[in-house]
Tab-separated table of C-alpha atoms and ligand atoms in Angstrom:
chain	number	residue	atom	x	y	z
A	343	MET	CA	-0.049	0.015	0.035
A	344	THR	CA	1.450	3.383	-0.870
A	345	GLU	CA	0.202	6.749	-0.289
A	346	ASN	CA	-0.811	6.928	-4.082
A	347	ASP	CA	-3.407	4.112	-3.754
A	348	PHE	CA	-7.064	5.308	-4.088
A	349	GLY	CA	-9.018	1.786	-4.074
A	350	LEU	CA	-12.009	2.035	-6.415
A	351	TYR	CA	-11.462	3.400	-10.280
A	352	LEU	CA	-14.761	3.767	-12.155
A	353	ILE	CA	-15.282	3.298	-15.888
A	354	ILE	CA	-18.332	4.539	-17.743
A	355	THR	CA	-19.248	2.220	-20.611
A	356	LYS	CA	-22.707	2.317	-22.026
A	357	PRO	CA	-24.459	2.921	-18.838
A	358	SER	CA	-28.296	2.069	-18.268
A	359	PHE	CA	-28.539	5.366	-16.478
A	360	SER	CA	-27.507	8.956	-16.784
A	361	TYR	CA	-23.717	10.166	-16.903
A	362	LYS	CA	-24.890	12.910	-14.357
A	363	LYS	CA	-26.084	10.168	-11.855
A	364	ILE	CA	-22.747	8.280	-12.090
A	365	ALA	CA	-20.709	11.452	-11.757
A	366	GLU	CA	-22.781	12.683	-8.684
A	367	THR	CA	-22.371	9.209	-7.087
A	368	ALA	CA	-18.330	9.214	-7.839
A	369	VAL	CA	-18.259	12.570	-6.075
A	370	LYS	CA	-20.318	11.526	-3.137
A	371	TYR	CA	-18.149	8.099	-2.462
A	372	ASN	CA	-14.919	10.278	-3.034
A	373	VAL	CA	-13.976	8.173	-6.142
A	374	LYS	CA	-10.610	9.488	-7.351
A	375	TYR	CA	-11.018	8.517	-11.173
A	376	LEU	CA	-14.001	8.667	-13.230
A	377	GLN	CA	-13.305	7.555	-16.845
A	378	LEU	CA	-15.497	7.916	-19.694
A	379	ARG	CA	-14.767	4.904	-22.063
A	380	GLU	CA	-17.467	5.132	-25.016
A	381	LYS	CA	-16.157	3.262	-28.020
A	382	GLU	CA	-19.304	3.867	-30.099
A	383	LEU	CA	-20.149	7.385	-29.706
A	384	SER	CA	-19.184	10.179	-32.249
A	385	ASP	CA	-16.459	12.590	-31.463
A	386	ARG	CA	-19.190	15.240	-30.657
A	387	GLU	CA	-21.255	13.008	-28.541
A	388	ILE	CA	-18.062	12.337	-26.472
A	389	LEU	CA	-17.286	15.760	-25.853
A	390	ARG	CA	-21.092	16.559	-24.847
A	391	ALA	CA	-20.526	13.676	-22.474
A	392	ALA	CA	-17.496	14.866	-21.052
A	393	GLY	CA	-18.972	18.341	-20.659
A	394	GLU	CA	-21.948	16.611	-18.636
A	395	ILE	CA	-19.757	14.693	-16.351
A	396	MET	CA	-17.239	17.483	-15.686
A	397	SER	CA	-20.149	19.967	-14.622
A	398	VAL	CA	-20.538	17.838	-11.666
A	399	THR	CA	-16.991	16.621	-11.088
A	400	ASN	CA	-14.890	20.166	-11.425
A	401	GLY	CA	-14.086	21.311	-8.196
A	402	THR	CA	-14.536	18.202	-6.547
A	403	GLU	CA	-11.739	15.306	-5.616
A	404	THR	CA	-13.083	13.247	-8.536
A	405	ARG	CA	-10.974	13.361	-11.492
A	406	PHE	CA	-12.553	12.957	-15.069
A	407	VAL	CA	-10.407	10.670	-17.148
A	408	LEU	CA	-11.038	10.598	-21.056
A	409	ASN	CA	-10.142	7.166	-22.579
A	410	ASP	CA	-8.205	6.836	-25.828
A	411	ARG	CA	-8.159	10.096	-27.240
A	412	ALA	CA	-5.511	12.752	-26.792
A	413	ASP	CA	-7.205	15.428	-29.000
A	414	LEU	CA	-10.344	15.119	-27.176
A	415	ALA	CA	-9.141	15.178	-23.747
A	416	TYR	CA	-7.378	18.550	-24.624
A	417	LEU	CA	-10.621	19.957	-26.164
A	418	SER	CA	-12.697	18.723	-23.342
A	419	GLY	CA	-10.370	20.098	-20.650
A	420	ALA	CA	-10.199	16.407	-18.921
A	421	ASP	CA	-8.043	16.237	-15.751
A	422	CYS	CA	-6.818	12.944	-17.151
A	423	LEU	CA	-6.204	10.951	-20.178
A	424	HIS	CA	-5.928	7.140	-20.116
A	425	LEU	CA	-3.852	5.453	-22.947
A	426	GLY	CA	-3.840	1.837	-24.186
A	427	GLN	CA	-0.732	0.067	-25.826
A	428	ASP	CA	-2.270	0.729	-29.474
A	429	ASP	CA	-3.128	4.479	-28.731
A	430	VAL	CA	-0.685	7.290	-29.406
A	431	SER	CA	2.385	7.233	-26.931
A	432	LEU	CA	2.376	8.860	-23.704
A	433	THR	CA	5.062	11.325	-25.079
A	434	ASP	CA	2.806	12.241	-27.982
A	435	ALA	CA	-0.100	12.664	-25.755
A	436	LYS	CA	1.813	15.043	-23.574
A	437	MET	CA	2.571	17.109	-26.532
A	438	ILE	CA	-0.960	17.272	-27.999
A	439	CYS	CA	-2.420	18.032	-24.446
A	440	GLY	CA	0.185	20.465	-23.365
A	441	LYS	CA	-0.635	21.806	-19.764
A	442	LYS	CA	-4.457	21.382	-20.258
A	443	VAL	CA	-4.411	17.480	-18.933
A	444	SER	CA	-2.341	16.941	-15.725
A	445	GLU	CA	-2.600	13.298	-15.321
A	446	PHE	CA	-1.985	10.176	-17.622
A	447	GLY	CA	-2.760	6.650	-17.224
A	448	LEU	CA	-1.654	3.533	-19.054
A	449	SER	CA	-2.856	0.274	-19.744
A	450	THR	CA	-0.761	-2.984	-19.394
A	451	HIS	CA	-1.450	-6.633	-19.879
A	452	ASN	CA	1.856	-8.211	-18.699
A	453	LEU	CA	4.795	-7.791	-16.615
A	454	LYS	CA	6.995	-6.541	-19.606
A	455	GLN	CA	4.630	-3.573	-20.269
A	456	VAL	CA	4.343	-2.704	-16.694
A	457	LYS	CA	8.135	-2.364	-16.498
A	458	GLU	CA	7.980	-0.302	-19.797
A	459	ALA	CA	5.002	1.684	-18.299
A	460	VAL	CA	7.070	2.460	-14.978
A	461	ARG	CA	9.892	4.134	-17.137
A	462	LEU	CA	7.278	6.472	-18.628
A	463	LYS	CA	6.205	7.488	-15.266
A	464	PRO	CA	2.521	7.712	-15.596
A	465	ASP	CA	0.145	8.815	-12.877
A	466	TYR	CA	-1.225	5.021	-12.452
A	467	ILE	CA	-1.041	1.851	-14.312
A	468	GLY	CA	-4.026	-0.366	-15.388
A	469	PHE	CA	-3.280	-3.954	-15.216
A	470	GLY	CA	-5.392	-6.880	-16.777
A	471	PRO	CA	-7.542	-8.455	-17.896
A	472	ILE	CA	-7.098	-10.324	-14.608
A	473	PHE	CA	-10.245	-12.765	-15.712
A	474	GLU	CA	-12.078	-13.202	-18.872
A	475	THR	CA	-14.011	-10.420	-19.890
A	476	PRO	CA	-16.479	-9.687	-22.947
A	477	THR	CA	-16.257	-6.037	-22.199
A	478	LYS	CA	-13.286	-5.595	-24.220
A	479	LYS	CA	-13.512	-6.392	-28.134
A	480	LYS	CA	-10.115	-7.659	-28.554
A	481	PRO	CA	-9.098	-8.701	-25.013
A	482	ASP	CA	-5.456	-9.648	-24.113
A	483	PRO	CA	-4.699	-13.097	-22.657
A	484	VAL	CA	-5.911	-13.150	-18.982
A	485	THR	CA	-3.192	-12.512	-16.512
A	486	GLY	CA	-4.715	-14.314	-13.365
A	487	THR	CA	-4.355	-13.263	-9.713
A	488	GLU	CA	-0.919	-14.739	-9.330
A	489	ILE	CA	1.097	-12.033	-11.035
A	490	ILE	CA	-0.722	-9.160	-9.551
A	491	ALA	CA	1.587	-8.860	-6.530
A	492	GLU	CA	4.592	-8.838	-8.879
A	493	ALA	CA	2.879	-6.066	-11.027
A	494	VAL	CA	2.308	-3.897	-7.764
A	495	LYS	CA	5.845	-4.586	-6.854
A	496	LEU	CA	7.406	-3.308	-10.191
A	497	ALA	CA	5.274	-0.437	-10.320
A	498	GLY	CA	6.616	0.860	-6.835
A	499	GLU	CA	5.048	4.079	-6.066
A	500	ILE	CA	2.883	4.207	-9.105
A	501	PRO	CA	-0.576	2.793	-8.292
A	502	VAL	CA	-1.781	-0.220	-10.222
A	503	VAL	CA	-5.563	-0.731	-10.888
A	504	ALA	CA	-6.402	-4.240	-11.387
A	505	ILE	CA	-9.192	-4.690	-14.008
A	506	GLY	CA	-10.899	-7.224	-16.324
A	507	GLY	CA	-13.706	-9.726	-15.211
A	508	ILE	CA	-13.741	-8.550	-11.714
A	509	ASN	CA	-17.048	-8.946	-9.651
A	510	GLU	CA	-18.506	-9.191	-6.247
A	511	VAL	CA	-17.675	-12.779	-6.193
A	512	ASN	CA	-14.147	-12.732	-7.031
A	513	LEU	CA	-13.019	-9.331	-5.706
A	514	THR	CA	-11.696	-10.519	-2.685
A	515	SER	CA	-9.463	-13.084	-4.404
A	516	VAL	CA	-7.947	-9.936	-6.344
A	517	LEU	CA	-7.283	-8.093	-3.204
A	518	ASP	CA	-5.930	-11.072	-1.476
A	519	ALA	CA	-3.378	-11.204	-4.540
A	520	GLY	CA	-2.100	-7.838	-3.533
A	521	ALA	CA	-4.238	-5.406	-5.557
A	522	LYS	CA	-4.962	-2.049	-4.043
A	523	ASN	CA	-7.033	-0.600	-6.858
A	524	VAL	CA	-9.523	-2.018	-8.850
A	525	CYS	CA	-11.979	-1.302	-11.556
A	526	MET	CA	-15.255	-3.258	-12.454
A	527	VAL	CA	-16.898	-2.324	-15.322
A	528	ARG	CA	-20.161	-4.665	-15.945
A	529	TYR	CA	-20.491	-5.029	-12.360
A	530	PHE	CA	-21.611	-1.208	-12.075
A	531	MET	CA	-22.707	-0.219	-15.552
A	532	ASP	CA	-25.335	-3.308	-15.902
A	533	SER	CA	-26.842	-2.439	-12.606
A	534	VAL	CA	-29.935	-0.692	-11.384
A	535	HIS	CA	-27.897	-0.885	-7.799
A	536	PHE	CA	-25.291	1.112	-9.176
A	537	GLU	CA	-24.861	3.397	-5.957
A	538	THR	CA	-25.471	0.594	-3.576
A	539	ARG	CA	-22.505	-1.215	-5.131
A	540	VAL	CA	-20.363	1.658	-5.151
A	541	GLU	CA	-20.854	1.975	-1.605
A	542	LYS	CA	-20.430	-1.653	-1.084
A	543	THR	CA	-17.156	-1.925	-2.776
A	544	VAL	CA	-15.666	1.267	-1.382
A	545	GLN	CA	-16.532	-0.128	1.994
A	546	ILE	CA	-14.705	-3.601	1.225
A	547	LEU	CA	-11.822	-1.706	-0.136
A	548	LYS	CA	-11.399	0.449	2.934
A	549	LYS	CA	-11.352	-2.557	5.196
A	550	TYR	CA	-8.571	-4.195	2.967
A	551	HIS	CA	-6.660	-0.896	3.001
A	552	MET	CA	-6.793	-0.696	6.916
B	1260	TZP	N1	-9.220	-3.185	-19.962
B	1260	TZP	C1	-8.809	-4.560	-19.565
B	1260	TZP	S1	-9.973	-5.335	-19.255
B	1260	TZP	C2	-11.153	-4.306	-19.517
B	1260	TZP	C3	-10.475	-3.104	-19.963
B	1260	TZP	C4	-11.095	-1.926	-20.296
B	1260	TZP	C5	-12.540	-4.428	-19.522
B	1260	TZP	C6	-12.989	-4.701	-18.168
B	1260	TZP	O1	-14.391	-4.988	-18.136
B	1260	TZP	P1	-15.141	-5.761	-16.906
B	1260	TZP	O2	-16.592	-5.523	-17.212
B	1260	TZP	O3	-15.024	-5.237	-15.683
B	1260	TZP	O4	-14.980	-7.127	-17.058
B	1261	MG	MG1	-7.257	2.621	-25.667
């Protein structure tokens, strides 16, 4: 556990309820990062959604993260940009975003990528898929839980967010394996019990961090 760990990371993908409700809940439970990851929206729709979310999160502890797109992160004034292995490099993204975007996250799918990511000093590292997931169109091979501790160790002071196939049932196995920060997409996005699930998960994470 480092002082940079934050517990829950939320990703918005095809929610069955409003962006406003999600953003308000993230703020209410002090969720540090709230990412918009909408692969099927047009650029304009993404910018509109980003504005809607930031009208709630701006001035709070919750940082708005835009996925994939350095240009749209710059235009929307997002707090953070999340980049995958196939997106523009962190160096290029920083060039595009200038001083407008202050944080950057990187996705990794194996220990080699974690090592490379650490060299680039992102603000956090995503690691997974830990388990099988249908949420990603072309998922990388599952990492399993056994190498989570090694990924966390390699990352040092950089927080690692475990992601992919995590749910209510297997969450504790991910935490027992050494994860300090987690992200679950379907578990939250598919549910009419969104807020209750956020509250419950935040409580579980707090308990583990004590
Ligand atoms: N990156 C690695 S797995 C994943 C992403 C974005 C999707 C995780 O979705 P879910 O629904 O929590 O399995
Ligand atoms: Mg991406």
